[in-house]
Coordinates of C-alpha atoms in Angstrom, one line a residue:
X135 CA -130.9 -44.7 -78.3
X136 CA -131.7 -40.7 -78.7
X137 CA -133.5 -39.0 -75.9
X138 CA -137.1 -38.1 -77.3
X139 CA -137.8 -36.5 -74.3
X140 CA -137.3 -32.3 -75.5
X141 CA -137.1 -31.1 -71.9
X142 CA -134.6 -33.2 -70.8
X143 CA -134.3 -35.9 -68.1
X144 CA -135.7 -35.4 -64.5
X145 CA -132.7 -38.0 -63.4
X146 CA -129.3 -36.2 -62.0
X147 CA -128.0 -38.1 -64.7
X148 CA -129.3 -40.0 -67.7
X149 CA -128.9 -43.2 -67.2
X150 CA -129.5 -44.3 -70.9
X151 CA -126.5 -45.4 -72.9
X152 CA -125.3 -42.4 -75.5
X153 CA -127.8 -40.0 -74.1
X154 CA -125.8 -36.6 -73.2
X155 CA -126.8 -34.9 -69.8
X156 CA -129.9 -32.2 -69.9
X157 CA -128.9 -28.7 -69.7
X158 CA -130.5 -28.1 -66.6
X159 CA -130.0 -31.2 -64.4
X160 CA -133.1 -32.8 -62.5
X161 CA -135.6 -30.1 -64.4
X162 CA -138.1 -32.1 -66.6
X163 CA -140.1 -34.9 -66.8
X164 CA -138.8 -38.5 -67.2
X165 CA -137.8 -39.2 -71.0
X166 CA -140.1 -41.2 -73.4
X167 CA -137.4 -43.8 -74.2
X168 CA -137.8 -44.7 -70.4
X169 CA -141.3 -46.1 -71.5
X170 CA -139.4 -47.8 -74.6
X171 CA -137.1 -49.8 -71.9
X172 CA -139.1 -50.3 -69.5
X173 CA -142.6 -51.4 -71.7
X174 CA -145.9 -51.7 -70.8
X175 CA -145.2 -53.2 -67.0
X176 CA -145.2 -49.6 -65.8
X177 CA -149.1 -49.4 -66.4
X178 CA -149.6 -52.1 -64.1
X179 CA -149.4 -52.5 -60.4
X180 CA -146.4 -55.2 -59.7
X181 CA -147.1 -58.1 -57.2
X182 CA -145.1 -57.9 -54.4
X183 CA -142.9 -60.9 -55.1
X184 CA -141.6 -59.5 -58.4
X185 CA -140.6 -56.3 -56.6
X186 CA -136.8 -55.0 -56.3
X187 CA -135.3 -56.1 -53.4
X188 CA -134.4 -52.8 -52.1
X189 CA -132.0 -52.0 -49.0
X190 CA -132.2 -52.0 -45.2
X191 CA -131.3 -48.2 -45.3
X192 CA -131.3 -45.2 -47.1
X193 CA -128.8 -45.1 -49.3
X194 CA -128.8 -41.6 -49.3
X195 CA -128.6 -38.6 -46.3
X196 CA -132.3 -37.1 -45.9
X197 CA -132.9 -33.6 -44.9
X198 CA -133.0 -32.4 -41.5
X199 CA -135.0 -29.0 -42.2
X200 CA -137.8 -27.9 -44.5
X201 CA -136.0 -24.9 -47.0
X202 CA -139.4 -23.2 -47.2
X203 CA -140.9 -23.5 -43.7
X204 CA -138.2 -23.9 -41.5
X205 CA -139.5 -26.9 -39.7
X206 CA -138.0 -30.4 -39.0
X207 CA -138.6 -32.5 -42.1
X208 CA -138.4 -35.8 -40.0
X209 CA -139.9 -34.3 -37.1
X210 CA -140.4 -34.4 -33.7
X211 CA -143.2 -31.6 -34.4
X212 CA -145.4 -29.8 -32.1
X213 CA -147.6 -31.8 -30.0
X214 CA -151.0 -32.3 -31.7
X215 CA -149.5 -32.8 -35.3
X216 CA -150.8 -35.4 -37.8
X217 CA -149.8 -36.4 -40.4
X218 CA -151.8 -37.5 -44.2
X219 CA -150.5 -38.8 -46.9
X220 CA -151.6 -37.9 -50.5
X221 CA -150.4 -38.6 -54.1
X222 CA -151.6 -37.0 -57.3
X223 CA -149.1 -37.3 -59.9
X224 CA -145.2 -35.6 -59.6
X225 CA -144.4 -35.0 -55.7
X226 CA -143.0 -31.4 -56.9
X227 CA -145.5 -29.6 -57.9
X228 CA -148.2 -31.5 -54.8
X229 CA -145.8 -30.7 -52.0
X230 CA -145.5 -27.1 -53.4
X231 CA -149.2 -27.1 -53.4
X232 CA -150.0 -28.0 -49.7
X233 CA -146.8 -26.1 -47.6
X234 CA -148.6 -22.8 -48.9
X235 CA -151.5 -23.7 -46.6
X236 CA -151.8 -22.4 -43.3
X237 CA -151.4 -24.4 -40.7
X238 CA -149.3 -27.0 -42.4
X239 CA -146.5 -27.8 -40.2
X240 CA -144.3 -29.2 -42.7
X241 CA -144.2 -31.2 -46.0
X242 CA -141.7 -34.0 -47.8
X243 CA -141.2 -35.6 -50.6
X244 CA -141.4 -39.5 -50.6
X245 CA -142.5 -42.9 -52.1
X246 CA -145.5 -44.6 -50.6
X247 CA -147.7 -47.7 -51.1
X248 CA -145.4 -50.1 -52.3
X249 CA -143.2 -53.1 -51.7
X250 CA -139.4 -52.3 -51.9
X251 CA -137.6 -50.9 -48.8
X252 CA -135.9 -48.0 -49.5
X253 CA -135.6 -47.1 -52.6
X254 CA -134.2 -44.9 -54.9
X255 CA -135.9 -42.5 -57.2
X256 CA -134.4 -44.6 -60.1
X257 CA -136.0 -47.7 -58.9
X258 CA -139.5 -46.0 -58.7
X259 CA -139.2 -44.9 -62.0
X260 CA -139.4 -48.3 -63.4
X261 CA -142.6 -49.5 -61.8
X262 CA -141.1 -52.2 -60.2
X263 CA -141.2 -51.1 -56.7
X264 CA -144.9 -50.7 -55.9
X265 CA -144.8 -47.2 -54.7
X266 CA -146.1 -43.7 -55.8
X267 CA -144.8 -40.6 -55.8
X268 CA -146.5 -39.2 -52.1
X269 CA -146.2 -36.1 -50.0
X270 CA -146.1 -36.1 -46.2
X271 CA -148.3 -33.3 -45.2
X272 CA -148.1 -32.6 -41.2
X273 CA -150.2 -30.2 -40.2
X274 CA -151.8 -28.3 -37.0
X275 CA -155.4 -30.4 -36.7
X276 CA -156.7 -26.9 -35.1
X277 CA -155.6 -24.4 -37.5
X278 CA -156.3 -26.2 -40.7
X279 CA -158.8 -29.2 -41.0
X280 CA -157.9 -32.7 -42.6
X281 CA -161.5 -31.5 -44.7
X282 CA -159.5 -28.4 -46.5
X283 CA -156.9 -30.1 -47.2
X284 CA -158.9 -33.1 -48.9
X285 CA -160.6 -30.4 -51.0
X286 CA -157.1 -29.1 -52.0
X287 CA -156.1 -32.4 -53.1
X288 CA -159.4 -33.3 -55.0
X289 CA -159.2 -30.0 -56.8
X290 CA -155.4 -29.6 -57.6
X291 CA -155.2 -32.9 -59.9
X292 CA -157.2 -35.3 -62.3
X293 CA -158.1 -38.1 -59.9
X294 CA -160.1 -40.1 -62.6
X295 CA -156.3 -40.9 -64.6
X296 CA -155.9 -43.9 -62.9
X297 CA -151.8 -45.0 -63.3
X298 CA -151.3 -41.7 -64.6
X299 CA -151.0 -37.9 -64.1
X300 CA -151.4 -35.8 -67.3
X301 CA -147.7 -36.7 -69.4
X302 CA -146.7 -38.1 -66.5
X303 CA -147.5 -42.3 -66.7
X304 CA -147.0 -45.4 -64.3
X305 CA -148.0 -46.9 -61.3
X306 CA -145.7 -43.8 -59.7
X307 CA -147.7 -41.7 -60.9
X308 CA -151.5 -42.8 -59.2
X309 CA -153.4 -40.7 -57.2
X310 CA -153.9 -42.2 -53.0
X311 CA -154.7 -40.5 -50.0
X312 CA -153.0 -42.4 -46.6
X313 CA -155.0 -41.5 -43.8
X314 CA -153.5 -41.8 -40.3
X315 CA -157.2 -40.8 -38.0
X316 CA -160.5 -41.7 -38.5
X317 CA -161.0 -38.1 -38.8
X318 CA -159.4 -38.1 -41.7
X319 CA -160.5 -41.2 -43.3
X320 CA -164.2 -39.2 -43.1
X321 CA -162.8 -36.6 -44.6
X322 CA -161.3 -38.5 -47.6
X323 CA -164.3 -40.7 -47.8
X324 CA -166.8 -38.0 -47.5
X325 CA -165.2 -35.6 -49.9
X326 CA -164.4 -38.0 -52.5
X327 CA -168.2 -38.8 -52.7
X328 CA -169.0 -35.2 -52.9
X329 CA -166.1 -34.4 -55.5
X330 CA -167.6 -37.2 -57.3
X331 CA -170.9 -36.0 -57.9
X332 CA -169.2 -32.5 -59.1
X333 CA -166.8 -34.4 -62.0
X334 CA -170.1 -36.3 -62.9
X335 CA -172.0 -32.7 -63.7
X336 CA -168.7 -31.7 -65.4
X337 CA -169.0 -35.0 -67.5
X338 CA -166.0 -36.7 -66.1
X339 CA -165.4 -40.3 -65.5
X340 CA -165.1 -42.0 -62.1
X341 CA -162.3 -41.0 -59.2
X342 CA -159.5 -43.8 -59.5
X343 CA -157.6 -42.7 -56.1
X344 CA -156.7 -45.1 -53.8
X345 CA -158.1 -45.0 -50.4
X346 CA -156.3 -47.0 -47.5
X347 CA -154.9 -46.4 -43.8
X348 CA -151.2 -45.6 -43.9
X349 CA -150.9 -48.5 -41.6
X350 CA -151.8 -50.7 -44.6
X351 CA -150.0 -48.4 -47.2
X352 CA -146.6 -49.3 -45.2
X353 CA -143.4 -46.8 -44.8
X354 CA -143.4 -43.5 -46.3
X355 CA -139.8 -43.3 -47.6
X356 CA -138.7 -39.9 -48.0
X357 CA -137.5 -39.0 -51.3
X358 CA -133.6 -37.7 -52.2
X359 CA -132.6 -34.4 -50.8
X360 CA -133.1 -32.7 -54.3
X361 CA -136.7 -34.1 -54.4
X362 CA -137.3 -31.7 -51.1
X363 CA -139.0 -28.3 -51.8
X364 CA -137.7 -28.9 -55.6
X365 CA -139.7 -26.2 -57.0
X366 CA -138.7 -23.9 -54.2
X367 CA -135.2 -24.4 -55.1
X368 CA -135.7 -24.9 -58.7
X369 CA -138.3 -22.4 -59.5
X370 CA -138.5 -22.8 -63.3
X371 CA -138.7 -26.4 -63.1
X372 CA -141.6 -28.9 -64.0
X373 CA -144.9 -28.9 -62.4
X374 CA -148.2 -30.5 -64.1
X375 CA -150.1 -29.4 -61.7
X376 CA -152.9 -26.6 -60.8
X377 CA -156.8 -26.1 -60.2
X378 CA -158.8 -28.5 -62.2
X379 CA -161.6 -25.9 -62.5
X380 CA -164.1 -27.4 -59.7
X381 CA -164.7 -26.8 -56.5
X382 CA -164.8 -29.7 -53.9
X383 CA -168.1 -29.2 -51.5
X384 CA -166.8 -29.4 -47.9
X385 CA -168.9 -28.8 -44.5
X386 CA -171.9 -31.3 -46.2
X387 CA -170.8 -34.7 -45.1
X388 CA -170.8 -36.2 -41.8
X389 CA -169.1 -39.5 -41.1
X390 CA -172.3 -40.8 -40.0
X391 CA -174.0 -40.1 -43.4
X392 CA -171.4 -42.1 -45.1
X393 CA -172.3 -44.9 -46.7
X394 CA -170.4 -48.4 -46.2
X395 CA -167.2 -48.7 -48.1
X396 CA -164.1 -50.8 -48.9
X397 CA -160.6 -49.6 -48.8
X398 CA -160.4 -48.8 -52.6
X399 CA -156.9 -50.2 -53.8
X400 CA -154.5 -49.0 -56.4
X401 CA -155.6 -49.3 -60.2
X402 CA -154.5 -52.0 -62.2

């Protein structure tokens, strides 16, 4: 089966019979004929008893240090950190994204929302796992609020895609936020209803992005070592990401203005 994919396979290696390794390892976007093998199921959110079984480990060493910051990538950070959880689309080019903020403590790479203990990127890639491609964003609740960095997740993406990101399609790919305070579950509440109103003017459809507590969401796995800071290491290499043109109102919305809501689950 040829590779249709012309930029290559974002795999280490190609794990499709006859295909010959990309020139530049782990730089592009997974391969069309991934689609072709794995079908249609990767448009769909799996139930959680047709998962892959997964592993009581990692099966691989994660990082212990942040290669753009510095700071402990598993933590313990300073006291006062807290942590959110976003996803919107490829985990390269959002983590890049958020540990140029001030105030962000540190950021990873990981797979969140789904059903299979640790697993592999390979595994994620087929949809049958559950999860989506997520960053772990800690950050110092006094230097930067959970507000501004809502706005620059709203504005940094397409959030109306549903089980998609641009080129970039499956369940892996859906946009969430994880909230870990009620702070920030105001914040993602109260700016998604404000970001709303702006994609409306703009003639856009309706935001798709799951809303839960990460309690609910489950484990944030963190992602391979050569998943971390990949576009720090790999300059040149894919991102689909970048401002959507609008701005995200913040500073409008108080919690108590919020109207009652649901815990909006992932897109089927």
């Amino acid at each position: 089966m040829p590779c249709r994919q012309p930029r290559g396979c974002r795999l280490p290696a190609c794990r499709i019979p006859g295909v010959p390794p990309p020139a530049r390892p782990g730089a592009c976007v997974p391969c069309e004929t991934e689609f072709v093998l794995f079908g249609s199921a990767k448009r769909q959110m799996i139930e959680a008893d047709d998962a892959l079984p997964g592993r009581p480990a990692y099966s691989y060493r994660v990082p212990e240090t942040h290669e753009v910051l510095g700071t402990p990538l598993q933590g313990p950070w300073p006291e006062g950190t807290q942590v959110l959880y976003v996803a919107m689309g490829c985990f390269w080019g959002a983590e890049r994204i958020f540990w140029q903020l001030p105030g962000v403590v540190t950021t990873a790479a990981g797979y969140m929302g789904g059903f299979t203990p640790h697993p592999t990127y390979e595994e994620v890639c087929t949809g049958r796992t559950g999860h989506t491609e997520a960053v772990l964003v800690a950050f110092d609740p006094t230097a930067i609020s959970a507000e501004l960095l809502m706005a620059t997740f709203w504005e940094n993406h397409d959030p109306t895609q549903g089980n998609r990101q641009g080129n970039d399609v499956g369940t892996q790919y859906r946009s969430a936020v994880y909230w870990t305070t009620a702070d920030q579950e105001a914040a993602a509440r109260g700016t998604r209803e404000a970001f709303q109103g702006v994609l409306r003017e703009h003639g856009h459809g309706d935001i798709s992005t799951e809303l839960r507590p990460a309690s609910e969401a489950g484990t944030f796995y963190y992602a391979e070592a050569y998943h971390q800071q990949y576009l720090h290491k790999n300059p040149g290499g894919y991102c689909n990401h970048g401002p959507n043109g609008m701005s995200c109102p913040i500073g409008i919305v108080r919690q108590d203005q919020l109207p009652a809501q649901k815990d909006v689950l992932p897109p089927h």
